[in-house]
Short mmCIF file of C-alpha atoms in Angstrom, two decimals:
data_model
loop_
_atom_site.label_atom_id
_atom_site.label_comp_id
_atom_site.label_asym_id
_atom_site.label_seq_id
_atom_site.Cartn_x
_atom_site.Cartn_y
_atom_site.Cartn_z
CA UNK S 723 12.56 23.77 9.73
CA UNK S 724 9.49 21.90 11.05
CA UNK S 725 7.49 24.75 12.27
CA UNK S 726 5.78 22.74 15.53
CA UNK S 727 8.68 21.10 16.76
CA UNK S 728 10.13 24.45 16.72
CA UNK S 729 7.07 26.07 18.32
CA UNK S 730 7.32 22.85 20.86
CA UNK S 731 11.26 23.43 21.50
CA UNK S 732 10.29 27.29 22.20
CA UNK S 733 7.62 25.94 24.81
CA UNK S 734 9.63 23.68 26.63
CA UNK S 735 12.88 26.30 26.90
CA UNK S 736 10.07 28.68 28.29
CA UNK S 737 8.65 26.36 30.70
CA UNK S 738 11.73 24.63 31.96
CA UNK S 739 14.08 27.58 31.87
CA UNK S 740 17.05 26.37 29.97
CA UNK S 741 17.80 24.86 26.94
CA UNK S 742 18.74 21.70 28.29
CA UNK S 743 16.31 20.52 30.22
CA UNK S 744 13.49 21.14 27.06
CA UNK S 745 16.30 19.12 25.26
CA UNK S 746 15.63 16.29 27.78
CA UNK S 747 12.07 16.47 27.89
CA UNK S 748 12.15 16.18 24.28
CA UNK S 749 14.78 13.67 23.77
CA UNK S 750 16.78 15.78 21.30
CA UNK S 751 20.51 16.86 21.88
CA UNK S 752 20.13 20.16 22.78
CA UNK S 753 22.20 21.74 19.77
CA UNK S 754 19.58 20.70 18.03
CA UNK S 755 16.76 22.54 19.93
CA UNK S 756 19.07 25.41 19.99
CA UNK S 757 18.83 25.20 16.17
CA UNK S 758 14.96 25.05 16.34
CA UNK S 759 14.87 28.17 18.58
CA UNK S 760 17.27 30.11 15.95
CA UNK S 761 15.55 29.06 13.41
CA UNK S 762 12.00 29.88 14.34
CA UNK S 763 13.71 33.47 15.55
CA UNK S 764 14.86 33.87 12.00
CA UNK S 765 11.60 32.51 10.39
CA UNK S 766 9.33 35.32 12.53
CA UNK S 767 12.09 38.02 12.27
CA UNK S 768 11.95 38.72 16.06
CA UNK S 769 14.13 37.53 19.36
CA UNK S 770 11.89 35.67 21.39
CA UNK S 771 14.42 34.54 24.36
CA UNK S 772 17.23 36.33 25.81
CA UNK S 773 20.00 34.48 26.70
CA UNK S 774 22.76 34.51 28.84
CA UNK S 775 25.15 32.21 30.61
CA UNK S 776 23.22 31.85 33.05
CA UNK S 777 19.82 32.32 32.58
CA UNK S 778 16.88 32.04 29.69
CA UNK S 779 14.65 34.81 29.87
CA UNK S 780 11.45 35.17 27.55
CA UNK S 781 10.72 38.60 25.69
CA UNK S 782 7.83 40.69 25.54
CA UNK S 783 7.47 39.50 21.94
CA UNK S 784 8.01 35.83 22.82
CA UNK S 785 5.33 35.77 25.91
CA UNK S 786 3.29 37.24 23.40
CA UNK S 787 4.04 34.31 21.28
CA UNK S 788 4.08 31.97 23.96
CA UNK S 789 0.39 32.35 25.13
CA UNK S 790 -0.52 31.87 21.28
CA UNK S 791 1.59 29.14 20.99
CA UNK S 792 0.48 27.26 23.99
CA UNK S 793 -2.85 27.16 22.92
CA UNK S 794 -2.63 26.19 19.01
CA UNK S 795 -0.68 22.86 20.46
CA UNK S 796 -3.32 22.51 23.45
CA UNK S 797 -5.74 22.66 20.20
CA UNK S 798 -3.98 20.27 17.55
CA UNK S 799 -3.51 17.47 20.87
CA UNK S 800 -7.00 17.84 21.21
CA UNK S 801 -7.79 17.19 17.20
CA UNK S 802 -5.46 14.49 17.58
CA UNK S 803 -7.47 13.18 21.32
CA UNK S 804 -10.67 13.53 19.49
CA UNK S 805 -9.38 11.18 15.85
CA UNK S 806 -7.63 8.50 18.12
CA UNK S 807 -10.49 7.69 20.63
CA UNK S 808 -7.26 9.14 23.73
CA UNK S 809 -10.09 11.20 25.52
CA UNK S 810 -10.88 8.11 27.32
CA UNK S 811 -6.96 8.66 28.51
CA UNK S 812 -6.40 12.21 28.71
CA UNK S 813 -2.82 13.08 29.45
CA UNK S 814 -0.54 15.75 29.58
CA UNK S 815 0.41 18.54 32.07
CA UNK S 816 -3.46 20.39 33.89
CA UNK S 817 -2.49 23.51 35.66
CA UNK S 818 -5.31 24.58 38.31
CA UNK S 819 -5.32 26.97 41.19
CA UNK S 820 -7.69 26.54 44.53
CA UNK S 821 -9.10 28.66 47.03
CA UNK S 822 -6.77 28.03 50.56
CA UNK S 823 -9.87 26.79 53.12
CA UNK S 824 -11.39 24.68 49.97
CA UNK S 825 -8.30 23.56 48.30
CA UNK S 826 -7.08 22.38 51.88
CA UNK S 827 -10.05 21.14 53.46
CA UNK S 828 -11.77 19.25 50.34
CA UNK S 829 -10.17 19.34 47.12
CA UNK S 830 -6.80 18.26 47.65
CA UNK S 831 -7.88 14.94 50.21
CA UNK S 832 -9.86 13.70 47.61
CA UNK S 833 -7.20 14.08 44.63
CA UNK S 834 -5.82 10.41 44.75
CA UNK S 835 -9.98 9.71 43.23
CA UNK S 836 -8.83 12.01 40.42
CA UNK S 837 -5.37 10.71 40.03
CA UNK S 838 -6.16 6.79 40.02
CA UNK S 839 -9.14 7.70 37.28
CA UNK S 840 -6.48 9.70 35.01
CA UNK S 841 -2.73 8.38 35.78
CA UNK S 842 -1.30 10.50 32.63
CA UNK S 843 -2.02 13.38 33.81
CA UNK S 844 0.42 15.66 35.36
CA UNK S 845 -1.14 18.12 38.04
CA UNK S 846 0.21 21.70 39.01
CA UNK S 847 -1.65 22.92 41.74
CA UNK S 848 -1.42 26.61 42.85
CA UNK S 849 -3.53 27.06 46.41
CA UNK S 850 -4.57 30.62 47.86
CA UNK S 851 -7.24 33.67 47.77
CA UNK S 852 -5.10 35.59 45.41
CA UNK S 853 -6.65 37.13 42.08
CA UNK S 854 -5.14 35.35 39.08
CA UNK S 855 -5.24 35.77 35.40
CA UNK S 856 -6.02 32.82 33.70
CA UNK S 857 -4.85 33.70 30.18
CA UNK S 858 -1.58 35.46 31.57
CA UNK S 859 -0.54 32.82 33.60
CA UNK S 860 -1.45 30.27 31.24
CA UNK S 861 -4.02 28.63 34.10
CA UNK S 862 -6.53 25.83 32.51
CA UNK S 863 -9.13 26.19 35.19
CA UNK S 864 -9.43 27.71 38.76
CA UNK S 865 -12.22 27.07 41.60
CA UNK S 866 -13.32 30.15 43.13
CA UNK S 867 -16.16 31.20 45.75
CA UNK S 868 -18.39 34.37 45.03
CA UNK S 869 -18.63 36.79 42.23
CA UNK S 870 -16.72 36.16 38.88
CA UNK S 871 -16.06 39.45 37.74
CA UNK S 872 -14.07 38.54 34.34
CA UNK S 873 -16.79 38.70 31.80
CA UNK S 874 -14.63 37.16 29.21
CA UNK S 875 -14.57 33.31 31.37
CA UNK S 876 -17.12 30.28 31.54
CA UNK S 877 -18.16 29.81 34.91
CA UNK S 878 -19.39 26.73 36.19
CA UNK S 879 -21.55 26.89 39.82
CA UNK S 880 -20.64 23.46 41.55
CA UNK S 881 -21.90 24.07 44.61
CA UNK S 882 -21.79 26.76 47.82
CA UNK S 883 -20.08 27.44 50.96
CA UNK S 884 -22.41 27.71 53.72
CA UNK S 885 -21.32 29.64 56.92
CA UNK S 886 -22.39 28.57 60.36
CA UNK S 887 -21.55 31.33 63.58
CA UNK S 888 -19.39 29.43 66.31
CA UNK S 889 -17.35 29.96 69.07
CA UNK S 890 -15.11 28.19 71.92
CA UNK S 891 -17.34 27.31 74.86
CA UNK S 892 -14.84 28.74 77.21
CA UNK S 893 -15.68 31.50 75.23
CA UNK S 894 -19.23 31.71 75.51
CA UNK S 895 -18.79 30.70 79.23
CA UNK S 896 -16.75 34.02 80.12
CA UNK S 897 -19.03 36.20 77.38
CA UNK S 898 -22.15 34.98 77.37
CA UNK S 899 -24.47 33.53 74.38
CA UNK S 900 -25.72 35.76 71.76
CA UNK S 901 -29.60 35.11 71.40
CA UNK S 902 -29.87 37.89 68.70
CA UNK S 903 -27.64 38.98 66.67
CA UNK S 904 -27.95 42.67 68.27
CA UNK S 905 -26.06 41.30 71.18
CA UNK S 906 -22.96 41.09 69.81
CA UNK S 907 -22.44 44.37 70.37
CA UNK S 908 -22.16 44.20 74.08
CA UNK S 909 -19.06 42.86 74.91
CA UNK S 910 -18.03 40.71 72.18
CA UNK S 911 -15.75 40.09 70.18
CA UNK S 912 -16.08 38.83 66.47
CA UNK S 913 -14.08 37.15 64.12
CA UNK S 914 -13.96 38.62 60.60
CA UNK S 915 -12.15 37.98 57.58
CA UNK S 916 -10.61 40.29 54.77
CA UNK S 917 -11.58 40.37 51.09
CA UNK S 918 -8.44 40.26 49.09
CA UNK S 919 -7.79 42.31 47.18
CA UNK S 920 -9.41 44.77 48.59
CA UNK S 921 -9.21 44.70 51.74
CA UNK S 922 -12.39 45.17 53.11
CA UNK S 923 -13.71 43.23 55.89
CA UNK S 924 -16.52 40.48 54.46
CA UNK S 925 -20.35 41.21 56.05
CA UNK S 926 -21.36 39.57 58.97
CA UNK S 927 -25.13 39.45 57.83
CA UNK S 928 -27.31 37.50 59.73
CA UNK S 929 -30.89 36.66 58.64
CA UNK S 930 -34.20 34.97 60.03
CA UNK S 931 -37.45 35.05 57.48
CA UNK S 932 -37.79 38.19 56.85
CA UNK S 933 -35.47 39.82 59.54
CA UNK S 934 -31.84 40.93 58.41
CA UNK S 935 -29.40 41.97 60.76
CA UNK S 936 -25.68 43.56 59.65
CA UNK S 937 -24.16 41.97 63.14
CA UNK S 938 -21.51 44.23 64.39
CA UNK S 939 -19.11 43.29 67.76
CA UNK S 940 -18.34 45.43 70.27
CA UNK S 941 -14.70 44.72 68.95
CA UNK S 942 -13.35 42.63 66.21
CA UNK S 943 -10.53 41.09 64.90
CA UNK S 944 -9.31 40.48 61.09
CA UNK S 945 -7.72 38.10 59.18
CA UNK S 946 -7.00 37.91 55.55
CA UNK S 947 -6.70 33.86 55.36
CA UNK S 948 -9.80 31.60 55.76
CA UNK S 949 -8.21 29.16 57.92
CA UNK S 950 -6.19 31.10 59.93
CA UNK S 951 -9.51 33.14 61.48
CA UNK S 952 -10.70 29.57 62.00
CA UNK S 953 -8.02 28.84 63.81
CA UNK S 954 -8.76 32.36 65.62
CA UNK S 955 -12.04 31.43 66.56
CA UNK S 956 -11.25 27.49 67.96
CA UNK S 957 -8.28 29.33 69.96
CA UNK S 958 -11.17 31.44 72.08
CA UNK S 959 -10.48 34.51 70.64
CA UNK S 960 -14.03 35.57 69.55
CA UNK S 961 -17.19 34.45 67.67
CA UNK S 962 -16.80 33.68 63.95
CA UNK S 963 -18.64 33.16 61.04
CA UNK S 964 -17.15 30.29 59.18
CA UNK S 965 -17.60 27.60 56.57
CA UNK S 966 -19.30 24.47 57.77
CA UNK S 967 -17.10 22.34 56.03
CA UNK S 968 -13.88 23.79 58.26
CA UNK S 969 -15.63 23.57 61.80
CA UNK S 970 -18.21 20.52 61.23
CA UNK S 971 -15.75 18.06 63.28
CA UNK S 972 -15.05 20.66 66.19
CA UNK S 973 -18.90 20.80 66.43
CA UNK S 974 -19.18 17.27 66.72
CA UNK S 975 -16.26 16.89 69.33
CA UNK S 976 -17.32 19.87 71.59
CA UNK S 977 -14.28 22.03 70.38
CA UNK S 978 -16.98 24.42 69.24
CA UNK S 979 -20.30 25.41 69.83
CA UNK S 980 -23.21 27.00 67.36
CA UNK S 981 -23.74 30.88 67.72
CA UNK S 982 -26.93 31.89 66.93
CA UNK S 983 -28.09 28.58 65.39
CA UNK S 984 -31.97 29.75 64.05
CA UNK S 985 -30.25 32.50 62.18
CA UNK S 986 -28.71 32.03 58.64
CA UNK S 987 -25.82 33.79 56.67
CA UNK S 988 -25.44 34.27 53.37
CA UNK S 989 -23.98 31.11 51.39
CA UNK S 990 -21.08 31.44 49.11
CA UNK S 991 -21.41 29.87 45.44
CA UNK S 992 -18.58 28.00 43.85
CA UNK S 993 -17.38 28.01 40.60
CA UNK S 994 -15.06 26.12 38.39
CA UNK S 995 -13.86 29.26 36.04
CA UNK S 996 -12.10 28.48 33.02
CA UNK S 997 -10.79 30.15 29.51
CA UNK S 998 -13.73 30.17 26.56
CA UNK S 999 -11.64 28.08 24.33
CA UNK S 1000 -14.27 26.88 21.26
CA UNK S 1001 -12.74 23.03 22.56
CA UNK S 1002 -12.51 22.71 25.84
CA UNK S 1003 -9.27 20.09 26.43
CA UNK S 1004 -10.23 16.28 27.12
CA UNK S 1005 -8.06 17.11 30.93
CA UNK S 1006 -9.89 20.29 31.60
CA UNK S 1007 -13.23 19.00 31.16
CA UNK S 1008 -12.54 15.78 33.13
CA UNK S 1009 -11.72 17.08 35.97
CA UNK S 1010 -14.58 19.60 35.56
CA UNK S 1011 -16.51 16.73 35.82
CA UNK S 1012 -14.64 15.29 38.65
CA UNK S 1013 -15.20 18.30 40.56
CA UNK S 1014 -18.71 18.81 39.98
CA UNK S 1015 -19.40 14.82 41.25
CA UNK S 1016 -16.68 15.58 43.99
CA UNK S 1017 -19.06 18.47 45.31
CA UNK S 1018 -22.33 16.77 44.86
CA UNK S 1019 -21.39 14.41 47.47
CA UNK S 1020 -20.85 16.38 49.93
CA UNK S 1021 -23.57 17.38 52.28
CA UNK S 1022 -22.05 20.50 53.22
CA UNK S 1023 -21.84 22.12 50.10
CA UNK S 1024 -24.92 21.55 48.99
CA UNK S 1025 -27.22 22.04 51.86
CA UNK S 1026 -27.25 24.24 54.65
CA UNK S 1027 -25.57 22.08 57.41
CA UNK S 1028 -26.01 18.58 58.74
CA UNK S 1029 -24.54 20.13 61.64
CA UNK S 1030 -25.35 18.39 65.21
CA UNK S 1031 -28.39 20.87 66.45
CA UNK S 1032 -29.15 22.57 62.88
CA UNK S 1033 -31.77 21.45 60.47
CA UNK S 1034 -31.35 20.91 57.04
CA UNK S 1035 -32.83 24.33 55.37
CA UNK S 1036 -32.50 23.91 51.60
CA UNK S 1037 -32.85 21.36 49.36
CA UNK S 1038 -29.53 19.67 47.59
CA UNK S 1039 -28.09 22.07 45.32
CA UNK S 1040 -27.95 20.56 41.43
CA UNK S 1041 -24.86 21.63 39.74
CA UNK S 1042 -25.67 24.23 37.22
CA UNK S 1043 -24.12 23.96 33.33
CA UNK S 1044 -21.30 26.11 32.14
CA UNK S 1045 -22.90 29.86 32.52
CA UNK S 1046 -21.33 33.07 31.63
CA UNK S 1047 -19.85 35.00 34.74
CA UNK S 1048 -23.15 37.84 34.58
CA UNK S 1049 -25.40 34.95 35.23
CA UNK S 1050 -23.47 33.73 38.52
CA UNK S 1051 -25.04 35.05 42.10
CA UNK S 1052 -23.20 38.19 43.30
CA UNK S 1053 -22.17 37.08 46.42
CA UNK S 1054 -19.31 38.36 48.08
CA UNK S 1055 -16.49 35.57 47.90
CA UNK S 1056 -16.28 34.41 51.87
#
């Protein structure tokens, strides 16, 4: 038996879901990767796939397997990138996963960059705000805004999300404008989002020099999705507190107006999160790199705003090097 075009048969099966697609993708006939299945069964005395005649389902002991398997290959590519000069060409399959508002509203627009630079490299792109396990799922790298809590991953800080207060102005025209944040109490309604997963409503802290204020509305309405309380706040229903990058062009047009302009909210930092593997793959750290030049060109997430109305407040940003997740900021992912 050759022992790692077994362990590759047994990765394809797993990833495809049936014998004869891994067959294809390895141009084999498929009794033959049948036979390399069987025989790596019989060589580590344990079932790794159950089979039917329908399905291919993996076992406890073969997921097991399957995570270790994964990254020995992922490993011996790499040795064989690093002897034949290939990590000027990385290839092979990069599975990522993006926060919605981010993914949406910068990441993904700018991916045909990444794609011209690296052709050979096949992208699988999960988008949302829910917690994933990098290591379970078999994930290469995630972005993520706020506090990495998994003390075990390398977290890169690329840049930050800074939030601006806005509103419709039919809104402010039936409601009134806020000149401190105290006012919000009286008759207004705000916009808030919901920390997944758990569920609490993200602060609505509002600061000038020394002055802090924990704004509260005299009603309020959640949302558990970036973009949809965005699209909350530009349909008149309240005052938000959203990213710049999301509302910069309704600013510009008129759609939306600056709430409370001299007074600041807390940024969010970003983070490109990724295993600790002792060699990082040629694809994950190019597009590490991709994203880290991606976000140093933009304005808004690296300085406070170059809204219409707002000065710049900070200086640009300069992406930090590969930290541990205890040396991140602990600011609440927004």
């Amino acid at each position: 038996m050759d022992k790692l075009q077994a362990m590759q048969a047994f990765l394809r099966v797993v990833e495809s879901g049936t014998f004869v697609k891994a067959a294809e993708s390895m141009q084999l006939p498929k009794p033959t990767v049948t036979r390399l299945i069987q025989s790596l069964e019989e060589h580590l005395s344990v079932r790794l796939l159950n089979r039917t005649t329908r399905r291919v389902s993996v076992t406890s002991e073969g997921a097991a397997y399957y995570d270790r398997a994964s990254r020995l290959l992922g490993e011996i590519d790499e040795l064989e990138a690093s002897v034949t000069a290939a990590r000027s060409a990385p290839k092979g399959r990069l599975k990522i996963d993006l926060p919605g508002s981010l993914g949406v509203g910068v990441i993904v627009p700018a991916l045909p960059d990444f794609r011209a630079r690296y052709p050979d490299i096949d992208l699988e792109i999960g988008v949302g705000d829910r917690s994933v396990d990098l290591i379970g799922d078999n994930i290469d790298c995630v972005v993520r805004g706020g506090e990495v809590r998994d003390q075990s991953l390398i977290a890169r800080r690329v840049g930050d999300v800074h939030m601006v207060g806005c509103a419709t102005p039919g809104y402010l025209g039936v409601h009134g404008v806020p000149r401190h944040p105290d006012d919000l109490r009286i008759g207004h309604t705000l916009i808030r989002a919901v920390q997944l997963p758990s569920g609490r409503l993200y602060p609505f802290a509002l600061s000038k020099g020394e002055d802090v204020v924990q704004a509260e509305g005299a009603r309020s309405i959640s949302f558990n999705d970036t973009n949809a309380a965005v699209a909350g706040v530009k349909a008149g229903l309240g005052i938000g507190c959203a990213p710049s990058f999301l509302v910069q062009q309704a600013i510009g047009e008129g759609v939306l107006e600056l709430v409370l302009p001299d007074w600041q909210a807390p940024s969010v930092p970003i983070h490109v999160v990724y295993p600790p593997n002792r060699h990082l793959s040629a694809k994950v750290r190019v597009f590490v790199d991709w994203i880290v030049e991606l976000f140093a060109a933009h304005d808004l997430l690296q300085r406070k705003s170059t809204l219409p109305g707002r000065p710049v407040a900070d200086e640009p940003l300069a992406a930090s090097t590969a930290t541990t997740p205890q040396d991140a900021a602990a600011v609440a992912l927004s």
